[in-house]
mmCIF file of C-alpha atoms and ligand atoms in Angstrom:
data_model
loop_
_atom_site.group_PDB
_atom_site.id
_atom_site.type_symbol
_atom_site.label_atom_id
_atom_site.label_comp_id
_atom_site.label_asym_id
_atom_site.label_seq_id
_atom_site.Cartn_x
_atom_site.Cartn_y
_atom_site.Cartn_z
ATOM 1 C CA LEU P 10 8.978 3.886 -16.773
ATOM 2 C CA LEU P 11 9.513 1.217 -14.165
ATOM 3 C CA THR P 12 6.708 -1.280 -13.896
ATOM 4 C CA GLY P 13 6.032 -4.298 -11.718
ATOM 5 C CA ARG P 14 5.067 -7.672 -13.148
ATOM 6 C CA ARG P 15 3.939 -10.312 -10.715
ATOM 7 C CA TYR P 16 3.522 -14.009 -11.419
ATOM 8 C CA ARG P 17 2.488 -16.973 -9.337
ATOM 9 C CA LEU P 18 5.475 -19.227 -8.672
ATOM 10 C CA ALA P 19 5.331 -22.995 -8.892
ATOM 11 C CA LEU P 20 8.192 -23.947 -6.583
ATOM 12 C CA SER P 21 9.261 -27.519 -6.030
ATOM 13 C CA LEU P 22 9.034 -28.773 -2.442
ATOM 14 C CA SER P 23 12.764 -28.336 -1.837
ATOM 15 C CA GLN P 24 12.742 -24.863 -3.415
ATOM 16 C CA ALA P 25 9.787 -23.805 -1.255
ATOM 17 C CA ALA P 26 11.564 -25.073 1.854
ATOM 18 C CA TYR P 27 14.728 -23.207 0.866
ATOM 19 C CA ALA P 28 12.814 -20.002 0.135
ATOM 20 C CA ASP P 29 11.188 -20.347 3.543
ATOM 21 C CA ARG P 30 14.607 -20.629 5.189
ATOM 22 C CA VAL P 31 15.936 -17.596 3.279
ATOM 23 C CA GLY P 32 12.888 -15.643 4.440
ATOM 24 C CA GLY P 33 13.647 -16.701 8.010
ATOM 25 C CA ILE P 34 17.262 -15.581 7.754
ATOM 26 C CA CYS P 35 16.221 -12.221 6.308
ATOM 27 C CA ARG P 36 13.793 -11.840 9.193
ATOM 28 C CA ALA P 37 16.522 -12.591 11.735
ATOM 29 C CA VAL P 38 18.890 -10.113 10.056
ATOM 30 C CA TRP P 39 16.227 -7.423 10.069
ATOM 31 C CA ASN P 40 15.455 -7.946 13.752
ATOM 32 C CA ALA P 41 19.121 -8.058 14.781
ATOM 33 C CA ALA P 42 19.931 -4.908 12.815
ATOM 34 C CA LEU P 43 16.901 -3.097 14.239
ATOM 35 C CA GLU P 44 17.910 -4.194 17.739
ATOM 36 C CA GLN P 45 21.410 -2.826 17.128
ATOM 37 C CA ARG P 46 20.053 0.512 15.949
ATOM 38 C CA ARG P 47 17.739 0.821 18.932
ATOM 39 C CA ALA P 48 20.473 -0.100 21.399
ATOM 40 C CA ALA P 49 22.768 2.476 19.812
ATOM 41 C CA ALA P 50 20.073 5.125 20.096
ATOM 42 C CA GLN P 51 19.730 4.433 23.805
ATOM 43 C CA LEU P 52 23.479 4.575 24.346
ATOM 44 C CA ASN P 53 23.642 7.836 22.420
ATOM 45 C CA ARG P 54 21.269 9.505 24.845
ATOM 46 C CA GLY P 55 24.043 10.075 27.370
ATOM 47 C CA ARG P 56 26.583 11.144 24.760
ATOM 48 C CA THR P 57 27.436 14.430 23.195
ATOM 49 C CA HIS P 58 26.619 14.914 19.545
ATOM 50 C CA GLU P 59 30.207 14.303 18.377
ATOM 51 C CA ARG P 60 30.621 11.082 20.306
ATOM 52 C CA ALA P 61 27.296 9.519 19.297
ATOM 53 C CA ILE P 62 27.609 6.395 17.193
ATOM 54 C CA TRP P 63 24.883 5.565 14.711
ATOM 55 C CA PRO P 64 24.855 2.282 12.793
ATOM 56 C CA THR P 65 24.436 2.862 9.071
ATOM 57 C CA TYR P 66 23.658 0.655 6.117
ATOM 58 C CA ILE P 67 27.381 0.479 5.302
ATOM 59 C CA SER P 68 28.489 -0.387 8.832
ATOM 60 C CA GLN P 69 25.780 -2.988 9.227
ATOM 61 C CA CYS P 70 26.704 -4.614 5.912
ATOM 62 C CA ARG P 71 30.318 -4.842 7.069
ATOM 63 C CA GLU P 72 29.291 -6.386 10.367
ATOM 64 C CA LEU P 73 27.036 -8.823 8.555
ATOM 65 C CA ALA P 74 29.988 -9.980 6.458
ATOM 66 C CA GLU P 75 32.075 -10.439 9.633
ATOM 67 C CA ALA P 76 29.266 -12.276 11.402
ATOM 68 C CA LYS P 77 29.220 -14.863 8.630
ATOM 69 C CA HIS P 78 32.540 -16.276 9.904
ATOM 70 C CA THR P 79 30.987 -17.342 13.183
ATOM 71 C CA GLU P 80 27.281 -17.628 12.393
ATOM 72 C CA LEU P 81 27.335 -20.217 9.640
ATOM 73 C CA TRP P 82 23.557 -20.303 9.140
ATOM 74 C CA LEU P 83 23.793 -16.830 7.605
ATOM 75 C CA VAL P 84 25.801 -18.212 4.681
ATOM 76 C CA GLU P 85 22.891 -20.250 3.418
ATOM 77 C CA ALA P 86 20.980 -17.201 2.167
ATOM 78 C CA PRO P 87 22.117 -15.250 -0.919
ATOM 79 C CA ALA P 88 24.338 -12.388 0.283
ATOM 80 C CA HIS P 89 22.562 -9.774 -1.817
ATOM 81 C CA CYS P 90 19.188 -10.582 -0.295
ATOM 82 C CA LEU P 91 20.530 -9.965 3.200
ATOM 83 C CA GLN P 92 22.088 -6.681 2.120
ATOM 84 C CA GLN P 93 18.786 -5.647 0.583
ATOM 85 C CA THR P 94 17.101 -6.395 3.911
ATOM 86 C CA LEU P 95 19.539 -4.008 5.609
ATOM 87 C CA ARG P 96 18.898 -1.424 2.914
ATOM 88 C CA ASP P 97 15.148 -1.734 3.421
ATOM 89 C CA LEU P 98 15.618 -1.311 7.160
ATOM 90 C CA ASP P 99 17.757 1.773 6.592
ATOM 91 C CA ARG P 100 15.086 3.280 4.361
ATOM 92 C CA ALA P 101 12.302 2.400 6.819
ATOM 93 C CA CYS P 102 14.188 4.047 9.700
ATOM 94 C CA ARG P 103 14.799 7.191 7.682
ATOM 95 C CA GLN P 104 11.211 7.393 6.533
ATOM 96 C CA HIS P 105 9.291 6.502 9.682
ATOM 97 C CA GLY P 106 11.757 6.960 12.535
ATOM 98 C CA LEU P 107 13.575 4.263 14.456
ATOM 99 C CA TRP P 108 10.882 3.578 17.035
ATOM 100 C CA ARG P 109 8.072 3.158 14.567
ATOM 101 C CA VAL P 110 9.715 0.424 12.552
ATOM 102 C CA HIS P 111 8.213 -2.952 13.401
ATOM 103 C CA TRP P 112 9.906 -6.155 14.339
ATOM 104 C CA ARG P 113 9.362 -8.859 11.796
ATOM 105 C CA THR P 114 7.573 -11.573 13.686
ATOM 106 C CA LYS P 115 6.924 -14.986 12.270
ATOM 107 C CA ARG P 116 3.217 -14.499 12.576
ATOM 108 C CA ARG P 117 2.842 -11.025 11.140
ATOM 109 C CA TRP P 118 5.492 -10.961 8.456
ATOM 110 C CA GLU P 119 5.481 -13.112 5.365
ATOM 111 C CA PRO P 120 8.783 -14.155 3.774
ATOM 112 C CA CYS P 121 10.010 -11.722 1.165
ATOM 113 C CA PHE P 122 13.447 -11.189 -0.336
ATOM 114 C CA ARG P 123 14.885 -9.366 -3.317
ATOM 115 C CA PHE P 124 17.620 -10.053 -5.841
ATOM 116 C CA PRO P 125 18.873 -6.586 -6.792
ATOM 117 C CA ASP P 126 21.466 -7.472 -9.411
ATOM 118 C CA SER P 127 20.019 -8.080 -12.868
ATOM 119 C CA ALA P 128 23.333 -9.603 -14.009
ATOM 120 C CA GLU P 129 22.799 -12.472 -11.574
ATOM 121 C CA ILE P 130 19.313 -13.182 -12.814
ATOM 122 C CA GLY P 131 19.020 -15.558 -15.736
ATOM 123 C CA GLU P 132 17.039 -14.960 -18.875
ATOM 124 C CA VAL P 133 13.261 -15.026 -18.463
ATOM 125 C CA ARG P 134 11.969 -17.697 -20.789
ATOM 126 C CA ARG P 135 8.504 -18.574 -21.888
ATOM 127 C CA LEU P 136 8.150 -22.337 -21.944
ATOM 128 C CA GLY P 137 4.611 -22.713 -23.154
ATOM 129 C CA ARG P 138 1.217 -21.125 -23.189
ATOM 130 C CA HIS P 139 1.010 -20.861 -19.414
ATOM 131 C CA ALA P 140 4.521 -21.459 -18.158
ATOM 132 C CA GLY P 141 7.757 -19.537 -17.878
ATOM 133 C CA ASP P 142 10.975 -19.926 -15.981
ATOM 134 C CA VAL P 143 13.972 -17.958 -14.774
ATOM 135 C CA ARG P 144 17.195 -18.884 -13.013
ATOM 136 C CA LEU P 145 17.735 -17.197 -9.641
ATOM 137 C CA PRO P 146 20.925 -17.283 -7.542
ATOM 138 C CA LYS P 147 21.039 -20.307 -5.195
ATOM 139 C CA LEU P 148 17.338 -21.000 -5.709
ATOM 140 C CA GLY P 149 18.008 -22.394 -9.179
ATOM 141 C CA LYS P 150 15.538 -22.528 -12.026
ATOM 142 C CA VAL P 151 12.060 -21.537 -10.873
ATOM 143 C CA ARG P 152 8.900 -21.994 -12.897
ATOM 144 C CA PHE P 153 6.034 -19.563 -12.782
ATOM 145 C CA ARG P 154 2.636 -19.209 -14.351
ATOM 146 C CA TRP P 155 2.933 -17.031 -17.454
ATOM 147 C CA SER P 156 -0.151 -14.880 -17.006
ATOM 148 C CA ARG P 157 0.965 -11.801 -18.967
ATOM 149 C CA PRO P 158 3.878 -10.663 -21.130
ATOM 150 C CA LEU P 159 6.930 -9.288 -19.374
ATOM 151 C CA GLY P 160 7.312 -6.307 -21.728
ATOM 152 C CA GLY P 161 10.655 -4.880 -20.648
ATOM 153 C CA VAL P 162 14.161 -5.348 -19.321
ATOM 154 C CA VAL P 163 14.383 -6.895 -15.839
ATOM 155 C CA ARG P 164 15.938 -4.642 -13.211
ATOM 156 C CA ASN P 165 15.437 -6.708 -10.050
ATOM 157 C CA VAL P 166 13.396 -9.613 -8.778
ATOM 158 C CA THR P 167 11.417 -10.052 -5.570
ATOM 159 C CA VAL P 168 10.242 -13.402 -4.273
ATOM 160 C CA ARG P 169 7.408 -13.224 -1.793
ATOM 161 C CA GLN P 170 5.017 -15.475 0.009
ATOM 162 C CA SER P 171 1.463 -14.298 0.379
ATOM 163 C CA SER P 172 -1.273 -16.311 2.094
ATOM 164 C CA GLY P 173 0.520 -19.587 1.483
ATOM 165 C CA HIS P 174 1.381 -18.956 -2.191
ATOM 166 C CA TRP P 175 4.742 -17.904 -3.571
ATOM 167 C CA TYR P 176 4.973 -15.074 -6.086
ATOM 168 C CA ILE P 177 7.759 -13.632 -8.170
ATOM 169 C CA ALA P 178 7.734 -9.941 -9.029
ATOM 170 C CA PHE P 179 9.936 -8.507 -11.766
ATOM 171 C CA CYS P 180 10.700 -4.823 -11.737
ATOM 172 C CA VAL P 181 10.995 -4.036 -15.450
ATOM 173 C CA GLU P 182 12.002 -0.970 -17.413
ATOM 174 C CA ASP P 183 9.444 -0.891 -20.222
ATOM 175 C CA GLY P 184 11.306 1.691 -22.305
ATOM 176 C CA ALA P 185 8.409 4.168 -22.350
ATOM 177 C CA THR P 186 9.047 7.750 -21.256
ATOM 178 C CA SER P 187 6.651 10.014 -19.384
ATOM 179 C CA ALA P 188 4.022 11.261 -21.820
ATOM 180 C CA ALA P 189 3.633 14.941 -22.732
ATOM 181 C CA PRO P 190 0.620 16.735 -21.153
ATOM 182 C CA ASN P 191 -2.496 15.567 -22.971
ATOM 183 C CA GLY P 192 -4.253 18.957 -22.737
ATOM 184 C CA ARG P 193 -7.591 17.643 -21.566
ATOM 185 C CA PRO P 194 -9.803 19.325 -18.910
ATOM 186 C CA ALA P 195 -9.200 18.974 -15.186
ATOM 187 C CA VAL P 196 -11.275 16.891 -12.796
ATOM 188 C CA GLY P 197 -11.745 16.765 -9.024
ATOM 189 C CA VAL P 198 -12.010 13.439 -7.225
ATOM 190 C CA ASP P 199 -13.671 12.750 -3.891
ATOM 191 C CA ARG P 200 -13.300 9.453 -2.111
ATOM 192 C CA GLY P 201 -15.946 8.238 0.251
ATOM 193 C CA VAL P 202 -17.164 5.254 2.177
ATOM 194 C CA VAL P 203 -20.379 4.667 0.256
ATOM 195 C CA VAL P 204 -19.249 5.862 -3.172
ATOM 196 C CA PRO P 205 -15.582 4.879 -3.487
ATOM 197 C CA VAL P 206 -14.745 7.473 -6.148
ATOM 198 C CA ALA P 207 -16.897 10.444 -7.236
ATOM 199 C CA THR P 208 -15.741 13.041 -9.781
ATOM 200 C CA SER P 209 -16.664 16.678 -10.315
ATOM 201 C CA ASP P 210 -18.154 15.672 -13.700
ATOM 202 C CA GLY P 211 -20.867 13.879 -11.735
ATOM 203 C CA GLU P 212 -19.497 10.429 -12.448
ATOM 204 C CA CYS P 213 -19.406 7.807 -9.705
ATOM 205 C CA PHE P 214 -17.180 4.751 -9.799
ATOM 206 C CA HIS P 215 -18.578 1.884 -7.786
ATOM 207 C CA GLY P 216 -16.117 -0.763 -6.769
ATOM 208 C CA LEU P 217 -17.112 -4.086 -5.324
ATOM 209 C CA GLY P 218 -16.174 -3.856 -1.680
ATOM 210 C CA VAL P 219 -16.373 -6.721 0.748
ATOM 211 C CA GLN P 220 -19.220 -8.932 -0.348
ATOM 212 C CA SER P 221 -21.729 -10.337 2.101
ATOM 213 C CA ARG P 222 -20.746 -13.868 1.103
ATOM 214 C CA GLU P 223 -17.149 -13.075 2.047
ATOM 215 C CA GLN P 224 -18.252 -11.466 5.266
ATOM 216 C CA ARG P 225 -20.184 -14.548 6.284
ATOM 217 C CA HIS P 226 -17.237 -16.722 5.346
ATOM 218 C CA LEU P 227 -14.857 -14.538 7.364
ATOM 219 C CA ALA P 228 -17.132 -14.538 10.412
ATOM 220 C CA HIS P 229 -17.386 -18.305 10.180
ATOM 221 C CA LEU P 230 -13.613 -18.717 9.942
ATOM 222 C CA GLN P 231 -12.987 -16.313 12.790
ATOM 223 C CA ARG P 232 -15.400 -18.177 15.052
ATOM 224 C CA ARG P 233 -13.630 -21.379 14.201
ATOM 225 C CA LEU P 234 -10.270 -19.746 14.879
ATOM 226 C CA ALA P 235 -11.389 -18.663 18.340
ATOM 227 C CA ARG P 236 -12.074 -22.281 19.300
ATOM 228 C CA GLN P 237 -8.831 -23.729 18.001
ATOM 229 C CA LYS P 238 -5.789 -24.375 20.119
ATOM 230 C CA ARG P 239 -2.810 -22.105 19.672
ATOM 231 C CA GLY P 240 0.000 -23.664 17.722
ATOM 232 C CA SER P 241 -2.121 -26.439 16.246
ATOM 233 C CA ASN P 242 -2.022 -27.385 12.589
ATOM 234 C CA ARG P 243 -5.745 -26.838 12.170
ATOM 235 C CA ARG P 244 -5.450 -23.339 13.518
ATOM 236 C CA ARG P 245 -2.639 -22.618 11.074
ATOM 237 C CA ARG P 246 -4.864 -23.811 8.252
ATOM 238 C CA THR P 247 -7.694 -21.538 9.386
ATOM 239 C CA VAL P 248 -5.314 -18.563 9.566
ATOM 240 C CA ARG P 249 -4.212 -19.310 6.011
ATOM 241 C CA ASN P 250 -7.823 -19.479 4.827
ATOM 242 C CA ILE P 251 -8.604 -16.144 6.450
ATOM 243 C CA LYS P 252 -5.606 -14.634 4.715
ATOM 244 C CA ARG P 253 -6.832 -15.972 1.386
ATOM 245 C CA VAL P 254 -10.200 -14.266 1.782
ATOM 246 C CA PHE P 255 -8.447 -11.009 2.542
ATOM 247 C CA GLU P 256 -6.182 -11.505 -0.434
ATOM 248 C CA CYS P 257 -9.202 -11.903 -2.669
ATOM 249 C CA ILE P 258 -10.607 -8.612 -1.368
ATOM 250 C CA ARG P 259 -7.230 -6.945 -1.804
ATOM 251 C CA ASN P 260 -6.852 -8.100 -5.393
ATOM 252 C CA ARG P 261 -10.302 -6.855 -6.302
ATOM 253 C CA ARG P 262 -9.550 -3.488 -4.744
ATOM 254 C CA LEU P 263 -6.249 -3.228 -6.602
ATOM 255 C CA ASP P 264 -8.013 -3.997 -9.865
ATOM 256 C CA PHE P 265 -10.609 -1.311 -9.145
ATOM 257 C CA CYS P 266 -7.889 1.248 -8.362
ATOM 258 C CA HIS P 267 -6.005 0.441 -11.572
ATOM 259 C CA GLN P 268 -9.062 0.656 -13.788
ATOM 260 C CA THR P 269 -10.371 3.852 -12.206
ATOM 261 C CA ALA P 270 -6.941 5.492 -12.377
ATOM 262 C CA HIS P 271 -6.659 4.541 -16.045
ATOM 263 C CA VAL P 272 -10.060 5.994 -16.935
ATOM 264 C CA LEU P 273 -9.419 9.210 -14.992
ATOM 265 C CA THR P 274 -5.947 9.855 -16.408
ATOM 266 C CA THR P 275 -6.781 9.101 -20.035
ATOM 267 C CA GLY P 276 -9.853 11.351 -20.028
ATOM 268 C CA HIS P 277 -8.339 14.294 -18.135
ATOM 269 C CA GLY P 278 -5.255 16.490 -18.121
ATOM 270 C CA LEU P 279 -5.233 17.136 -14.363
ATOM 271 C CA VAL P 280 -6.664 15.098 -11.501
ATOM 272 C CA VAL P 281 -7.138 16.864 -8.168
ATOM 273 C CA ILE P 282 -7.418 14.661 -5.093
ATOM 274 C CA GLU P 283 -7.623 15.183 -1.368
ATOM 275 C CA ASP P 284 -4.494 14.992 0.701
ATOM 276 C CA LEU P 285 -4.459 11.893 2.875
ATOM 277 C CA ARG P 286 -5.583 12.531 6.420
ATOM 278 C CA VAL P 287 -5.743 9.371 8.457
ATOM 279 C CA MET P 288 -7.176 11.206 11.468
ATOM 280 C CA HIS P 289 -9.956 12.506 9.272
ATOM 281 C CA MET P 290 -10.875 9.058 8.149
ATOM 282 C CA THR P 291 -10.977 7.445 11.565
ATOM 283 C CA ALA P 292 -12.894 10.361 13.118
ATOM 284 C CA SER P 293 -16.300 8.725 12.866
ATOM 285 C CA ALA P 294 -15.040 5.660 14.704
ATOM 286 C CA ARG P 295 -13.632 7.685 17.578
ATOM 287 C CA GLY P 296 -16.643 9.983 17.838
ATOM 288 C CA THR P 297 -16.765 13.465 19.362
ATOM 289 C CA VAL P 298 -16.710 14.732 22.939
ATOM 290 C CA GLU P 299 -20.498 15.205 23.042
ATOM 291 C CA GLN P 300 -21.158 11.894 21.366
ATOM 292 C CA PRO P 301 -18.399 9.422 22.108
ATOM 293 C CA GLY P 302 -17.797 6.791 19.493
ATOM 294 C CA GLN P 303 -19.660 3.619 20.187
ATOM 295 C CA ARG P 304 -18.206 0.207 19.683
ATOM 296 C CA VAL P 305 -17.802 0.301 15.957
ATOM 297 C CA ARG P 306 -19.385 -2.640 14.240
ATOM 298 C CA GLN P 307 -17.055 -5.136 12.718
ATOM 299 C CA LYS P 308 -18.244 -4.410 9.224
ATOM 300 C CA ALA P 309 -17.626 -0.698 9.538
ATOM 301 C CA GLY P 310 -14.171 -1.345 10.936
ATOM 302 C CA LEU P 311 -13.418 -3.748 8.151
ATOM 303 C CA ASN P 312 -14.630 -1.387 5.444
ATOM 304 C CA ARG P 313 -12.632 1.453 6.881
ATOM 305 C CA ALA P 314 -9.489 -0.600 7.209
ATOM 306 C CA ILE P 315 -9.796 -1.513 3.574
ATOM 307 C CA LEU P 316 -10.723 1.961 2.509
ATOM 308 C CA ASP P 317 -7.852 3.786 4.132
ATOM 309 C CA LYS P 318 -5.367 1.289 2.833
ATOM 310 C CA ALA P 319 -6.736 1.758 -0.650
ATOM 311 C CA TRP P 320 -6.259 5.501 -0.358
ATOM 312 C CA GLY P 321 -2.501 5.591 -0.562
ATOM 313 C CA GLN P 322 -2.585 2.856 -3.150
ATOM 314 C CA PHE P 323 -5.059 4.731 -5.315
ATOM 315 C CA ARG P 324 -2.982 7.859 -5.139
ATOM 316 C CA SER P 325 0.270 6.195 -6.147
ATOM 317 C CA LEU P 326 -1.469 4.330 -8.968
ATOM 318 C CA LEU P 327 -3.027 7.589 -10.102
ATOM 319 C CA GLU P 328 0.416 9.172 -10.232
ATOM 320 C CA TRP P 329 1.845 6.241 -12.144
ATOM 321 C CA HIS P 330 -0.974 6.171 -14.703
ATOM 322 C CA GLY P 331 -0.733 9.969 -14.873
ATOM 323 C CA ARG P 332 2.920 9.796 -15.928
ATOM 324 C CA LYS P 333 2.016 7.267 -18.570
ATOM 325 C CA ASN P 334 -0.955 9.164 -19.966
ATOM 326 C CA GLY P 335 0.300 12.736 -19.644
ATOM 327 C CA CYS P 336 -2.002 13.728 -16.814
ATOM 328 C CA GLY P 337 -0.952 15.710 -13.733
ATOM 329 C CA VAL P 338 -2.010 14.818 -10.184
ATOM 330 C CA VAL P 339 -2.407 17.483 -7.488
ATOM 331 C CA ALA P 340 -3.322 16.900 -3.833
ATOM 332 C CA VAL P 341 -5.092 19.604 -1.822
ATOM 333 C CA PRO P 342 -5.884 19.763 1.928
ATOM 334 C CA ALA P 343 -9.050 17.824 2.639
ATOM 335 C CA ALA P 344 -10.482 19.950 5.474
ATOM 336 C CA TYR P 345 -14.174 20.915 5.093
ATOM 337 C CA THR P 346 -14.520 19.729 1.514
ATOM 338 C CA SER P 347 -17.694 17.825 2.390
ATOM 339 C CA GLN P 348 -19.256 20.859 4.115
ATOM 340 C CA THR P 349 -18.378 23.548 1.588
ATOM 341 C CA CYS P 350 -20.815 24.662 -1.088
ATOM 342 C CA SER P 351 -19.223 24.425 -4.514
ATOM 343 C CA ALA P 352 -21.356 27.310 -5.859
ATOM 344 C CA CYS P 353 -20.872 29.980 -3.176
ATOM 345 C CA ARG P 354 -18.067 28.514 -0.979
ATOM 346 C CA HIS P 355 -20.203 28.761 2.174
ATOM 347 C CA VAL P 356 -19.060 26.313 4.859
ATOM 348 C CA ALA P 357 -21.632 24.783 7.203
ATOM 349 C CA ALA P 358 -22.019 21.313 8.626
ATOM 350 C CA GLU P 359 -25.847 21.546 8.280
ATOM 351 C CA SER P 360 -25.562 21.856 4.509
ATOM 352 C CA ARG P 361 -24.864 18.183 4.326
ATOM 353 C CA GLU P 362 -28.411 16.876 4.706
ATOM 354 C CA SER P 363 -27.615 13.195 4.541
ATOM 355 C CA GLN P 364 -25.012 10.779 3.257
ATOM 356 C CA ALA P 365 -25.988 11.416 -0.343
ATOM 357 C CA GLU P 366 -27.637 14.868 -0.316
ATOM 358 C CA PHE P 367 -26.048 18.298 -0.172
ATOM 359 C CA ARG P 368 -28.113 21.471 0.052
ATOM 360 C CA CYS P 369 -26.391 24.769 0.778
ATOM 361 C CA ASN P 370 -28.151 26.650 3.587
ATOM 362 C CA ALA P 371 -26.846 29.994 2.268
ATOM 363 C CA CYS P 372 -27.664 29.913 -1.450
ATOM 364 C CA GLY P 373 -29.849 26.825 -1.752
ATOM 365 C CA TYR P 374 -27.601 25.024 -4.227
ATOM 366 C CA GLY P 375 -28.330 21.312 -4.162
ATOM 367 C CA ALA P 376 -26.296 18.407 -5.490
ATOM 368 C CA ASN P 377 -25.041 14.937 -4.754
ATOM 369 C CA ALA P 378 -22.834 15.336 -1.679
ATOM 370 C CA ASP P 379 -19.858 13.477 -3.132
ATOM 371 C CA VAL P 380 -20.023 15.321 -6.443
ATOM 372 C CA ASN P 381 -20.244 18.648 -4.597
ATOM 373 C CA ALA P 382 -17.145 17.729 -2.585
ATOM 374 C CA ALA P 383 -15.340 16.760 -5.791
ATOM 375 C CA CYS P 384 -16.177 20.187 -7.279
ATOM 376 C CA VAL P 385 -14.784 21.910 -4.179
ATOM 377 C CA ILE P 386 -11.612 19.827 -4.462
ATOM 378 C CA LEU P 387 -11.315 20.682 -8.148
ATOM 379 C CA ALA P 388 -11.624 24.422 -7.441
ATOM 380 C CA ALA P 389 -8.964 24.210 -4.722
ATOM 381 C CA GLY P 390 -6.651 22.252 -7.002
ATOM 382 C CA LEU P 391 -7.053 24.669 -9.920
ATOM 383 C CA ALA P 392 -6.330 27.599 -7.641
ATOM 384 C CA ALA P 393 -3.265 25.861 -6.258
ATOM 385 C CA SER P 394 -1.892 24.928 -9.673
ATOM 386 C CA GLY P 395 -2.816 28.252 -11.319
ATOM 387 C CA ARG P 396 -5.046 26.775 -14.007
ATOM 388 C CA GLY P 397 -8.287 28.565 -13.099
ATOM 389 C CA GLY P 398 -9.308 29.145 -16.746
ATOM 390 C CA LEU P 399 -9.763 25.461 -17.515
ATOM 391 C CA ALA P 400 -12.341 24.847 -14.818
ATOM 392 C CA VAL P 401 -15.623 23.259 -15.737
ATOM 393 C CA GLY P 402 -18.313 25.911 -15.307
ATOM 394 C CA PRO P 403 -17.594 29.476 -14.136
ATOM 395 C CA PRO P 404 -14.064 29.942 -12.765
ATOM 396 C CA MET P 405 -14.051 30.374 -9.018
ATOM 397 C CA LYS P 406 -11.904 32.832 -7.095
ATOM 398 C CA ARG P 407 -9.655 31.339 -4.479
ATOM 399 C CA GLN P 408 -10.625 32.181 -0.921
ATOM 400 C CA PRO P 409 -7.842 32.901 1.561
ATOM 401 C CA PRO P 410 -7.582 29.892 3.891
ATOM 402 C CA GLU P 411 -8.068 31.979 7.066
ATOM 403 C CA GLN P 412 -11.490 33.015 5.835
ATOM 404 C CA ASP P 413 -12.477 29.388 5.240
ATOM 405 C CA LEU P 414 -11.501 28.520 8.788
ATOM 406 C CA ALA P 415 -13.389 31.530 10.184
ATOM 407 C CA TYR P 416 -16.495 30.320 8.417
ATOM 408 C CA ALA P 417 -16.093 26.874 9.804
ATOM 409 C CA THR P 418 -15.663 27.924 13.408
ATOM 410 C CA ALA P 419 -18.415 30.593 13.321
HETATM 411 ZN ZN1 ZN V 520 -24.018 27.888 -1.519
#
């Protein structure tokens, strides 16, 4: 299995300056290549299908090599890093569409470049209890803080700046293969705003979200930022401090996702989750026609921003841990899971009495709202994967989806 290992770099001043310049060149290459693709798309509008010309990864690499004869500043960066930038752009355009790919601006993008060829990368050495080093092309020998064992063969290396610190990430092949199914029972997982993760077994995982101390600190920094002059050094320092607070929150969330995913996949043979619906998650902020969304408080916006980012992350971590621990992951459509009764499958918005309470207004079944939703998700997942017999409690028949919708609209 491929695994990432990230370490904090300790670059010398000249190395940090060089890495900054390489990041800048990669940014310029990305923007120029994106500009070329967009211009080509506009030209192609008037052309027939056969005469349309689309830049590709190959053609852009060739043009990059030609451009190096006239644009000498391009030569300073390692050639492979620039090619990887073009490859990333190609992938982004395929995945999200040409017009959704962002420009890399100096303010919103932090330097990041990758060395794809493991033959170019020197041996990773441990120098002492807390230090290691590795030789990278053009950058030379870089030292990093040895915070964990590498545990595998290096495939590629990414150097990245994040809130003022430099990091090195090794992609390693750890030699382990995907585990055989562990044969444990299945579990449904519901994610919510108040309880981050609730399972159909009735277990709730509470992560530490944004703490009030951090919120006060952020508000303080943002007030200070508003007063500072654009382009000043003090403002830059404040921006960096804000980023550090967010990084702290991000790291804590990542840790929570890892630990929860580990516990879920070691204890169960199948984890059923909701399919990601971004519209669903922002619904409360936008409001309905009868009750338009009011100006959403900063805290709510912040929590939600963090929550919906963590969703995709949690899912991919769950899949990774699942491969390691022999546990399958299934995603089911999320519609009406919080309004459906897990005992009789009746759908009604009134059944959800409050944030925490669920009481079915057809059969009177009462439970924790998040746990009830997790049970509904589990039933849907078992039906979808054809493993009805392993359900916790009495097996539930799958309802045709049209009937569910009829209930909901009635
Ligand atoms: Zn019911």
